[in-house]
Amino acid sequence: MNKIAATLGLATTLAVPALALAPKAEARTVTLTTQLRPYDGDGAYLAIYLTDARGKFHSTLRVAGSKAKYYKHLRDWARGRTAEAGRIDGITGASVGSGQSLRASVEIADALIDAGYQIRIDTAVEDGRDNPSEVVVPLTAAASGKPVAGRGYVAAFRFDM
Amino acid sequence: MIRRLHSLPGLFAAVLIATLALTGAFLAFDSVQERAGATVPPSGQVSVAAIAAAVQARYPEVERLVRTASGSVIAYYFEADRPGAVLVDPLTGGPIAPHEPSNLARTITNLHRSFLAGDAGRAAAGLGALAMLALCVSGAVLLAGHLGGWKALLRPSRGTMAQRLHCELGRAAFAGLTLSALTGVYMSLATFGIVPDGDSDRPAPALESSAGVRVPVAELAALRAVDLNDLRELAFPAITDPGDTYALTTAQGAGEIDAATGQLLGFTPHGLARRFYETIYLLHTGQGAWPLALLLGASALAAPVLAGAGALLWWRRRGAQPRIAGNVAPQTADTIILVGSEGNSTWSFAATLHAALTAAGHRVHAAPMNALAAEYGGAERVLILAATYGDGDAPASAKLFARRLAASKMRLPVAVLGFGDRGFPRFCQFAEEVSAMLSARGWPMLIAPVLIDRQSVQDFAQWGQALGAAIGTKLDLVHVAARPKTVRLVLADRVDYGAETQAPTAILRFVPPPVDPLSGVWRRWRTPRLPRFVAGDLVGILAPGAEMPRFYSLASATMDGVLEICVRKQPGGVCSGFLHALQPGDAIAAFIRPNPRFRPAAGKAPLILIGAGAGIAPLAGFIRHNRARRPVHLYWGGRHPASDFLYEAELNGFMADKRLAHLATAFSRAPGGSHVQGRLALDAAELRSLIQRGAQVMVCGGRDMAAGVARTIDSLIRPLGFDLRTLRMEGRYLEDVY
């Protein structure tokens, strides 16, 4: 059954992350740290992604939560990534529990930094809240290393590069 | 096969299912409780626009309204940048209480869905539901077989406490459990995407809205048109995004509403798959249909009890599995024993027969009747021990016998011994059919077929003697059904009757032995007590040196503080002789055999008790415990009122305090003597009317008397349009015959 589920998961998440897999010289490693608040409920689903200044989806950085059927609750990300033409299985992990934190290292193209792009986070918890774009931070050198609180489950988010 | 299909998954899945069932029952009652606390306005009273406006007035930053299946309305909002959720009154939009889903309910939900073990647990829960479905279906087939066909499915069940509990509870919980299992399997398949749940993986695409100036939610036409009872969820547009829309999900579909114009921008009705899944969900959870939730919860509670009773039955049957030492191969044996048994009890008799024949120098092979060979190399005789299952059917291990016999050209001398229960309308029917089949095919009968009632070891020993004489071997069949653990009781007092009429009968009362004063205070807690029994149960008594216990019907219950029996002294009877020689203070070794088949049905319907001689004992017990004062009519036959009128004083007392409504006696040796059957015929009109009013008839006494009573009652009720067989099937004609 797992196999079938996995296959279906693949089928329904066929989307290429326009993640900047550019040559090393033109990209840098960015560490994303997301600390959740304590809350009552099962593990939270998170999508961390890039948008342009107007909020238009660019690419997926990280997803927490493996059941594709719940992705629609990460509304802004899920709506945006319909245009995405790649897979997210390589950057998808387990959901994040109450009060826990998620650390991830991603490669981001230099060309996107200080170029008006934003890092956004959508969160959702079953029988809890959906928080589309609860965190919106500019992808700038100046914003790096400064924690930002979300309106929903995210107590603090920071990126370091 | 069906039985195996029923017991194997049952045993393996018992823990799994018990967990699913108990958590399921919790969730069902939880949803009933939620429904009880929710206000559900009648349709047409509250529109979504109205409740949304009311909630927004109190919580300006309301983000989402959710109406649960049970009718509660929950608002998710922000206040001073802090998220909150509140249960609101559907009529006023005012807060009732903060919405804090309990950790317990969530943990139980997760236990129910996945045993707290992720996808592996979800798969296990799905398999648990599948096992439950297999149990429900195979259980229904077994029950129908046990009771004698699908039409008989609602008849009262018979058997031991555990059997009846398993049957009655299974029957009551069948609908709820089958529904839970079937819908559970579907939901599990949907979880793994094998069947559709009709729920789109993708969010509805954002639609182009006017992005104009927003109007108050109360004025949005598209929301005014939706009744609150149809609402599933309403998401408010983000304050920061002028182009954002209301996202509305109703029972019928999902759509977007322009926040400025109030127009429906797009609406997608739920597909068939979604509607089907929602129906399945409703049937599984009972959410939104509280009587169903109650039924599901109650049925689920029965599941662990069913599993417990089922495991007990399985264990007992396993204990009775054949263990035949020195079984000779079929083609070299001179004697073949074939066993037709459903519950394996007949096998212990086969083992006794096997051992006795082997000891007498025979080469014996024992096998199930289904294993009848087309030919046996050296067999000189075939002995068939056949039980009857349900309403005269072949037991499991004999279902293929008729076909196999038809395919064989053998003609061997044969003896047939039937095992059955006279309480069933077709006593030993299958054994009789087997004898007829064998005779028709020309098999010579060694001795006439014998039918044994309720595993009587005496009858079995007699049959052994007759068989031994026929085959020229002395056969002493001493069958000891697993020697029971006995308790020591001492005679408290005795009342003697019948010496003058050559029918010495004694009422004997036993109590636990007195505590030995030397045994010390520390042993006080081990004070001997009476075993647990009720009137109508049997006490087995082992006379000193005797191998076989004798059974006597009990006239008292544990709560009476004495164990009371009524014993007629049989000429040459070992046990009755022993009991009649007892003096107060003398001890016996006794054990209880429950006799659940012979108990008055619950309720206020009249009871007709019929007995003769010492057969009055359990009947007197029933009358003694008739605290509800239901109308009880006693018909009893003795020899002479001056000599053996058992319980005369007590019966007069029972009449006086209305525990006994009517007493009719017949004395065979009094002037103008008569029997109890004749006395019944005198009261024909009265008895007919009692039976028409649902009276239950209980008969206790000797076999001849019981046969006479059965004929009398049958002819008496024929004019009413039914017969004894019907009464027996309905559990309204019970016999305890010896």
XYZ file of N, CA and C in Angstrom, chain B residues 108-316:
627
model
N -6.956 9.676 20.871
C -7.809 8.515 20.590
C -8.100 8.438 19.098
N -8.329 9.595 18.464
C -8.548 9.581 17.015
C -7.344 8.966 16.308
N -6.147 9.387 16.727
C -4.941 8.869 16.068
C -4.714 7.393 16.361
N -5.070 6.997 17.590
C -4.976 5.575 17.938
C -5.916 4.778 17.031
N -7.106 5.339 16.826
C -8.110 4.662 16.015
C -7.671 4.579 14.560
N -7.040 5.646 14.055
C -6.693 5.674 12.633
C -5.396 4.948 12.322
N -4.451 5.040 13.269
C -3.108 4.584 12.899
C -2.336 3.933 14.040
N -3.003 3.636 15.160
C -2.292 3.061 16.315
C -1.064 3.892 16.659
N -1.113 5.190 16.371
C -0.001 6.111 16.630
C 1.269 5.648 15.917
N 1.115 4.994 14.780
C 2.299 4.437 14.121
C 2.329 4.770 12.638
N 1.901 5.950 12.290
C 2.061 6.410 10.912
C 1.365 5.533 9.889
N 1.970 5.469 8.705
C 1.329 4.747 7.611
C 1.223 3.252 7.883
N 2.226 2.688 8.567
C 2.155 1.259 8.894
C 0.934 1.011 9.779
N 0.728 1.912 10.749
C -0.428 1.798 11.638
C -1.731 1.976 10.884
N -1.738 2.907 9.911
C -2.941 3.113 9.108
C -3.283 1.837 8.334
N -2.247 1.205 7.800
C -2.466 -0.044 7.064
C -3.004 -1.111 8.022
N -2.436 -1.163 9.242
C -2.897 -2.150 10.231
C -4.358 -1.895 10.586
N -4.715 -0.614 10.739
C -6.110 -0.289 11.067
C -7.028 -0.728 9.929
N -6.570 -0.535 8.687
C -7.351 -0.970 7.529
C -7.526 -2.475 7.536
N -6.432 -3.179 7.845
C -6.520 -4.645 7.897
C -7.416 -5.080 9.051
N -7.366 -4.333 10.151
C -8.253 -4.613 11.282
C -9.706 -4.519 10.855
N -10.023 -3.466 10.081
C -11.394 -3.300 9.593
C -11.777 -4.455 8.671
N -10.812 -4.872 7.844
C -11.071 -5.987 6.925
C -11.322 -7.274 7.718
N -10.504 -7.492 8.752
C -10.681 -8.682 9.596
C -12.054 -8.652 10.258
N -12.437 -7.457 10.705
C -13.746 -7.308 11.346
C -14.862 -7.659 10.367
N -14.701 -7.206 9.125
C -15.711 -7.498 8.096
C -15.797 -9.012 7.880
N -14.623 -9.655 7.783
C -14.598 -11.116 7.598
C -15.287 -11.799 8.778
N -15.059 -11.283 9.987
C -15.669 -11.876 11.176
C -17.184 -11.715 11.159
N -17.639 -10.524 10.747
C -19.088 -10.277 10.730
C -19.774 -11.232 9.759
N -19.204 -11.346 8.563
C -19.849 -12.164 7.537
C -19.787 -13.644 7.929
N -18.583 -14.122 8.302
C -18.468 -15.539 8.641
C -19.267 -15.832 9.907
N -19.309 -14.869 10.820
C -20.091 -15.055 12.048
C -21.566 -15.219 11.744
N -22.070 -14.405 10.804
C -23.487 -14.515 10.443
C -23.772 -15.874 9.818
N -22.840 -16.341 8.959
C -23.033 -17.650 8.328
C -23.037 -18.748 9.391
N -22.089 -18.656 10.322
C -22.019 -19.666 11.394
C -23.275 -19.642 12.260
N -23.721 -18.432 12.579
C -24.890 -18.303 13.449
C -26.121 -18.879 12.761
N -26.252 -18.577 11.465
C -27.389 -19.122 10.720
C -27.334 -20.646 10.730
N -26.128 -21.196 10.537
C -25.976 -22.644 10.566
C -26.318 -23.207 11.930
N -25.870 -22.500 12.966
C -26.061 -22.955 14.340
C -27.542 -22.971 14.712
N -28.284 -21.980 14.232
C -29.686 -21.864 14.630
C -30.611 -22.577 13.660
N -30.077 -23.061 12.548
C -30.906 -23.836 11.628
C -31.445 -23.013 10.468
N -30.584 -22.213 9.832
C -30.990 -21.532 8.602
C -31.177 -20.046 8.786
N -31.175 -19.325 7.648
C -31.265 -17.861 7.700
C -32.590 -17.408 8.291
N -33.643 -18.188 8.050
C -34.943 -17.774 8.565
C -34.987 -17.863 10.080
N -34.089 -18.670 10.634
C -34.106 -18.895 12.080
C -33.166 -17.956 12.809
N -32.641 -16.973 12.084
C -31.562 -16.147 12.620
C -31.960 -15.389 13.880
N -33.248 -15.189 14.076
C -33.655 -14.398 15.242
C -34.158 -15.254 16.394
N -34.042 -16.567 16.212
C -34.466 -17.446 17.314
C -33.541 -17.298 18.506
N -34.070 -17.633 19.711
C -33.159 -17.591 20.856
C -32.035 -18.605 20.681
N -30.833 -18.225 21.105
C -29.705 -19.140 20.954
C -29.637 -20.052 22.160
N -28.920 -21.127 22.006
C -28.776 -22.082 23.099
C -27.305 -22.328 23.348
N -27.015 -22.953 24.470
C -25.639 -23.327 24.732
C -25.150 -22.756 26.046
N -23.842 -22.785 26.225
C -23.272 -22.292 27.474
C -23.379 -20.778 27.500
N -23.074 -20.244 28.657
C -23.108 -18.796 28.859
C -22.274 -18.091 27.786
N -21.044 -18.561 27.588
C -20.147 -17.901 26.635
C -20.720 -17.989 25.221
N -21.281 -19.155 24.872
C -21.857 -19.324 23.534
C -23.019 -18.373 23.318
N -23.884 -18.316 24.332
C -25.057 -17.461 24.182
C -24.669 -16.004 24.141
N -23.713 -15.649 24.984
C -23.227 -14.267 24.993
C -22.679 -13.918 23.613
N -21.886 -14.834 23.066
C -21.269 -14.584 21.765
C -22.340 -14.465 20.682
N -23.316 -15.366 20.717
C -24.376 -15.351 19.695
C -25.267 -14.123 19.833
N -25.780 -13.897 21.037
C -26.759 -12.819 21.224
C -26.118 -11.462 20.961
N -24.918 -11.289 21.517
C -24.241 -10.006 21.364
C -23.849 -9.801 19.904
N -23.378 -10.889 19.277
C -22.982 -10.801 17.872
C -24.164 -10.419 17.006
N -25.316 -10.993 17.307
C -26.509 -10.704 16.529
C -26.912 -9.239 16.720
N -26.852 -8.783 17.984
C -27.261 -7.404 18.265
C -26.307 -6.406 17.628
N -25.020 -6.751 17.620
C -24.025 -5.776 17.155
C -23.718 -5.943 15.677
N -24.351 -6.938 15.037
C -23.972 -7.263 13.652
C -24.078 -6.055 12.721
N -25.227 -5.385 12.749
C -25.441 -4.283 11.806
C -24.409 -3.181 12.026
N -24.251 -2.772 13.286
C -23.319 -1.689 13.581
C -21.896 -2.050 13.225
N -21.480 -3.259 13.590
C -20.087 -3.654 13.342
C -19.818 -3.820 11.852
N -20.788 -4.411 11.135
C -20.587 -4.591 9.699
C -20.467 -3.235 9.014
N -21.334 -2.316 9.419
C -21.290 -0.979 8.828
C -19.951 -0.315 9.135
N -19.520 -0.386 10.394
C -18.233 0.215 10.771
C -17.097 -0.399 9.961
N -17.120 -1.727 9.843
C -16.022 -2.416 9.177
C -15.998 -2.078 7.689
N -17.161 -2.143 7.063
C -17.253 -1.908 5.619
C -16.801 -0.483 5.290
N -17.341 0.484 6.020
C -16.985 1.874 5.749
C -15.532 2.135 6.155
N -15.081 1.459 7.212
C -13.688 1.609 7.637
C -12.738 1.123 6.560
N -13.074 -0.001 5.935
C -12.225 -0.516 4.858
C -12.173 0.507 3.720
N -13.335 1.065 3.385
C -13.364 2.027 2.280
C -12.507 3.245 2.622
N -12.651 3.730 3.864
C -11.893 4.926 4.245
C -10.410 4.647 4.253
N -10.046 3.437 4.652
C -8.634 3.083 4.653
C -8.097 3.063 3.218
N -8.886 2.469 2.315
C -8.467 2.433 0.909
C -8.350 3.853 0.359
N -9.264 4.728 0.794
C -9.208 6.110 0.318
C -7.963 6.814 0.857
N -7.606 6.499 2.111
C -6.404 7.105 2.696
C -5.181 6.789 1.854
N -5.156 5.551 1.354
C -4.000 5.161 0.557
C -4.219 5.429 -0.931
N -5.297 6.135 -1.236
C -5.520 6.551 -2.620
C -5.935 5.422 -3.548
N -6.341 4.275 -2.988
C -6.709 3.145 -3.853
C -8.124 3.332 -4.392
N -8.984 3.931 -3.566
C -10.295 4.341 -4.075
C -10.358 5.860 -3.913
N -11.142 6.529 -4.731
C -11.158 7.991 -4.658
C -11.947 8.477 -3.448
N -11.509 9.606 -2.872
C -12.354 10.245 -1.878
C -12.961 11.518 -2.454
N -12.661 11.751 -3.725
C -13.285 12.875 -4.413
C -12.775 14.223 -3.959
N -11.749 14.193 -3.092
C -11.215 15.440 -2.568
C -10.040 15.834 -3.448
N -10.099 17.020 -4.002
C -9.022 17.448 -4.888
C -7.750 17.669 -4.082
N -6.605 17.279 -4.646
C -5.330 17.515 -3.995
C -4.945 18.979 -4.079
N -5.545 19.642 -5.018
C -5.101 21.015 -5.300
C -6.113 22.014 -4.787
N -5.648 23.156 -4.384
C -6.595 24.186 -3.982
C -7.289 24.733 -5.211
N -8.462 25.314 -4.995
C -9.138 25.935 -6.125
C -8.244 27.060 -6.639
N -8.109 27.183 -7.936
C -7.252 28.246 -8.444
C -7.838 29.607 -8.078
N -6.963 30.571 -7.852
C -7.440 31.917 -7.540
C -8.153 32.467 -8.769
N -9.315 33.066 -8.505
C -10.083 33.591 -9.640
C -9.904 35.108 -9.706
N -10.103 35.604 -10.884
C -9.954 37.052 -11.086
C -11.119 37.764 -10.419
N -10.832 38.561 -9.420
C -11.924 39.276 -8.755
C -11.872 40.745 -9.131
N -12.943 41.463 -8.772
C -13.021 42.869 -9.145
C -12.032 43.722 -8.362
N -11.616 43.201 -7.191
C -10.709 43.945 -6.317
C -11.257 45.322 -5.984
N -12.554 45.461 -5.987
C -13.186 46.743 -5.680
C -13.303 46.954 -4.183
N -14.030 47.959 -3.814
C -14.204 48.261 -2.392
C -15.128 47.203 -1.780
N -14.684 46.595 -0.662
C -15.465 45.501 -0.065
C -16.731 46.026 0.594
N -17.789 45.249 0.460
C -19.030 45.604 1.148
C -19.141 44.721 2.390
N -19.955 45.126 3.372
C -20.090 44.266 4.566
C -20.560 42.866 4.180
N -20.058 41.914 4.927
C -20.331 40.510 4.598
C -21.841 40.218 4.625
N -22.557 40.924 5.486
C -23.995 40.678 5.601
C -24.726 40.969 4.301
N -24.113 41.784 3.429
C -24.803 42.177 2.193
C -24.413 41.330 0.996
N -23.549 40.342 1.200
C -23.105 39.532 0.061
C -24.214 38.554 -0.348
N -24.727 38.775 -1.547
C -25.871 37.994 -2.013
C -25.576 36.497 -2.003
N -24.393 36.142 -2.471
C -24.075 34.722 -2.597
C -24.027 34.033 -1.230
N -23.720 34.792 -0.165
C -23.678 34.188 1.170
C -25.048 34.215 1.832
N -25.865 35.232 1.449
C -27.225 35.279 1.995
C -28.051 34.113 1.496
N -27.640 33.572 0.369
C -28.418 32.498 -0.242
C -28.105 31.125 0.356
N -27.070 31.064 1.203
C -26.672 29.745 1.722
C -27.120 29.608 3.176
N -27.820 28.511 3.455
C -28.277 28.252 4.819
C -27.105 27.753 5.664
N -27.108 28.157 6.934
C -26.007 27.750 7.821
C -25.843 26.230 7.865
N -26.987 25.520 7.806
C -26.893 24.060 7.921
C -26.192 23.417 6.732
N -26.058 24.184 5.616
C -25.340 23.647 4.457
C -23.860 24.016 4.485
N -23.487 24.882 5.424
C -22.099 25.376 5.435
C -21.120 24.300 5.898
N -20.001 24.219 5.215
C -18.879 23.438 5.730
C -17.805 24.389 6.236
N -17.444 25.343 5.381
C -16.361 26.233 5.748
C -16.455 27.524 4.948
N -16.176 28.626 5.619
C -16.100 29.911 4.916
C -14.779 30.561 5.315
N -13.899 30.796 4.307
C -12.635 31.486 4.580
C -12.791 32.935 4.155
N -12.474 33.855 5.068
C -12.591 35.282 4.766
C -11.397 35.730 3.937
N -11.556 36.773 3.126
C -10.418 37.257 2.333
C -9.402 37.943 3.249
N -8.127 37.810 2.861
C -7.081 38.460 3.652
C -7.266 39.970 3.579
N -7.136 40.612 4.735
C -7.334 42.063 4.791
C -6.277 42.784 3.956
N -5.083 42.192 3.921
C -3.960 42.848 3.257
C -3.989 42.700 1.745
N -4.820 41.781 1.234
C -4.813 41.499 -0.208
C -6.136 41.956 -0.810
N -6.173 43.084 -1.467
C -7.439 43.641 -1.947
C -8.124 42.743 -2.982
N -7.360 41.921 -3.666
C -7.974 41.072 -4.703
C -8.477 39.747 -4.155
N -8.274 39.491 -2.854
C -8.635 38.178 -2.293
C -10.165 38.014 -2.235
N -10.602 36.774 -2.185
C -12.030 36.465 -2.242
C -12.440 35.646 -1.017
N -13.735 35.510 -0.824
C -14.252 34.549 0.142
C -14.186 33.163 -0.498
N -13.731 32.184 0.254
C -13.753 30.806 -0.245
C -14.824 30.059 0.544
N -15.824 29.564 -0.170
C -16.974 28.942 0.485
C -17.039 27.459 0.122
N -17.155 26.622 1.137
C -17.402 25.199 0.876
C -18.728 24.845 1.542
N -19.625 24.260 0.782
C -20.920 23.849 1.324
C -21.085 22.356 1.143
N -22.232 21.883 1.567
C -22.513 20.462 1.388
C -22.550 20.113 -0.095
N -22.829 21.105 -0.938
C -23.009 20.817 -2.365
C -21.752 21.008 -3.202
N -20.874 21.914 -2.771
C -19.696 22.156 -3.592
C -18.848 23.265 -3.008
N -17.918 23.769 -3.818
C -17.008 24.808 -3.346
C -16.940 25.926 -4.370
N -16.825 27.150 -3.868
C -16.745 28.273 -4.801
C -16.070 29.469 -4.172
N -15.901 30.525 -4.985
C -15.264 31.758 -4.537
C -16.274 32.884 -4.688
N -16.219 33.821 -3.755
C -17.163 34.935 -3.799
C -16.391 36.246 -3.796
N -16.728 37.091 -4.737
C -16.095 38.395 -4.844
C -16.488 39.229 -3.620
N -15.475 39.791 -2.922
C -15.736 40.517 -1.685
C -16.366 41.881 -1.946
N -16.291 42.347 -3.173
C -16.844 43.662 -3.473
C -18.238 43.563 -4.076
N -18.424 42.598 -4.979
C -19.703 42.519 -5.678
C -20.648 41.502 -5.059
N -20.099 40.587 -4.251
C -20.943 39.550 -3.664
C -21.332 38.473 -4.654
N -20.695 38.502 -5.815
C -21.046 37.520 -6.839
C -20.250 36.231 -6.657
N -20.892 35.154 -7.038
C -20.211 33.861 -7.053
C -19.313 33.848 -8.285
N -17.987 33.753 -8.053
C -17.067 33.811 -9.197
C -16.964 32.461 -9.885
N -17.118 31.453 -9.120
C -17.028 30.118 -9.719
C -17.505 29.133 -8.667
N -18.178 28.090 -9.077
C -18.674 27.120 -8.117
C -18.513 25.720 -8.720
N -17.828 24.865 -8.004
C -17.633 23.498 -8.487
C -18.444 22.566 -7.601
N -19.492 21.973 -8.149
C -20.253 21.028 -7.325
C -19.373 19.828 -6.959
N -19.629 19.260 -5.786
C -18.894 18.047 -5.405
C -19.199 16.943 -6.403
N -18.160 16.223 -6.769
C -18.347 15.112 -7.690
C -19.008 13.939 -6.987
N -19.353 12.949 -7.775
C -19.995 11.757 -7.240
C -19.097 11.090 -6.193
N -17.797 11.023 -6.511
C -16.851 10.368 -5.606
C -16.834 11.057 -4.250
N -16.870 12.386 -4.271
C -16.834 13.145 -3.033
C -18.112 12.904 -2.235
N -19.251 12.946 -2.939
C -20.511 12.746 -2.235
C -20.576 11.337 -1.654
N -20.061 10.375 -2.420
C -20.035 8.997 -1.942
C -19.150 8.890 -0.695
N -17.980 9.512 -0.776
C -17.060 9.434 0.349
C -17.669 10.084 1.591
N -18.358 11.205 1.368
C -18.963 11.889 2.519
C -20.044 11.023 3.171
N -20.778 10.279 2.335
C -21.782 9.359 2.871
C -21.091 8.263 3.688
N -20.012 7.733 3.125
C -19.247 6.703 3.838
C -18.750 7.260 5.168
N -18.242 8.500 5.111
C -17.711 9.137 6.313
C -18.806 9.284 7.369
N -19.968 9.708 6.913
C -21.089 9.867 7.840
C -21.474 8.523 8.452
N -21.528 7.494 7.584
C -21.913 6.172 8.091
C -20.869 5.627 9.052
N -19.609 5.994 8.835
C -18.559 5.458 9.700
C -18.509 6.191 11.036
N -18.677 7.510 11.001
C -18.491 8.282 12.230
C -19.813 8.559 12.934
N -20.921 8.542 12.180
C -22.181 8.931 12.781
C -22.211 10.420 13.090
N -21.205 11.163 12.638
C -21.195 12.596 12.900
C -22.277 13.247 12.067
N -23.172 13.945 12.737
C -24.277 14.561 12.027
C -25.495 13.659 12.005
N -25.381 12.493 12.620
C -26.528 11.581 12.706
C -26.382 10.845 14.031
N -26.750 11.541 15.115
C -26.406 10.989 16.428
C -27.027 9.641 16.755
N -28.265 9.309 16.277
C -28.748 7.951 16.605
C -27.837 6.881 16.000
N -27.320 7.181 14.800
C -26.389 6.239 14.174
C -25.110 6.145 15.004
N -24.640 7.309 15.481
C -23.429 7.302 16.301
C -23.641 6.450 17.551
N -24.841 6.551 18.140
C -25.139 5.733 19.324
C -25.082 4.253 18.990
N -25.712 3.900 17.843
C -25.719 2.493 17.428
C -24.288 2.000 17.188
N -23.510 2.819 16.477
C -22.137 2.414 16.167
C -21.322 2.285 17.447
N -21.507 3.246 18.352
C -20.748 3.205 19.596
C -21.098 1.981 20.427
N -22.401 1.715 20.549
C -22.828 0.565 21.351
C -22.341 -0.734 20.719
N -22.445 -0.822 19.383
C -21.974 -2.034 18.702
C -20.478 -2.211 18.913
N -19.756 -1.094 18.833
C -18.302 -1.179 19.000
C -17.949 -1.667 20.395
N -18.737 -1.234 21.391
C -18.457 -1.688 22.750
C -18.609 -3.201 22.873
N -19.511 -3.752 22.043
C -19.730 -5.202 22.111
C -18.537 -5.977 21.566
N -17.764 -5.338 20.683
C -16.690 -6.075 20.002
C -15.669 -6.707 20.953
N -15.165 -5.966 21.944
C -14.197 -6.623 22.833
C -14.815 -7.794 23.602
N -16.091 -7.652 23.982
C -16.762 -8.749 24.701
C -16.886 -9.951 23.766
N -17.264 -9.675 22.507
C -17.360 -10.757 21.524
C -16.012 -11.443 21.370
N -14.956 -10.633 21.310
C -13.614 -11.200 21.145
C -13.273 -12.067 22.352
N -13.606 -11.586 23.560
C -13.299 -12.350 24.765
C -14.056 -13.666 24.806
N -15.382 -13.577 24.572
C -16.194 -14.795 24.606
C -15.773 -15.737 23.487
N -15.457 -15.155 22.314
C -15.026 -15.965 21.167
C -13.728 -16.690 21.473
N -12.783 -15.982 22.106
C -11.505 -16.607 22.434
C -11.721 -17.745 23.433
N -12.647 -17.517 24.382
C -12.953 -18.554 25.369
C -13.519 -19.798 24.672
N -14.439 -19.569 23.726
C -15.039 -20.691 22.990
C -13.967 -21.449 22.222
N -13.098 -20.664 21.578
C -12.026 -21.282 20.792
C -11.136 -22.126 21.698
N -10.823 -21.576 22.864
C -9.936 -22.273 23.790
C -10.571 -23.580 24.263
N -11.893 -23.515 24.558
C -12.582 -24.725 25.014
C -12.620 -25.774 23.917
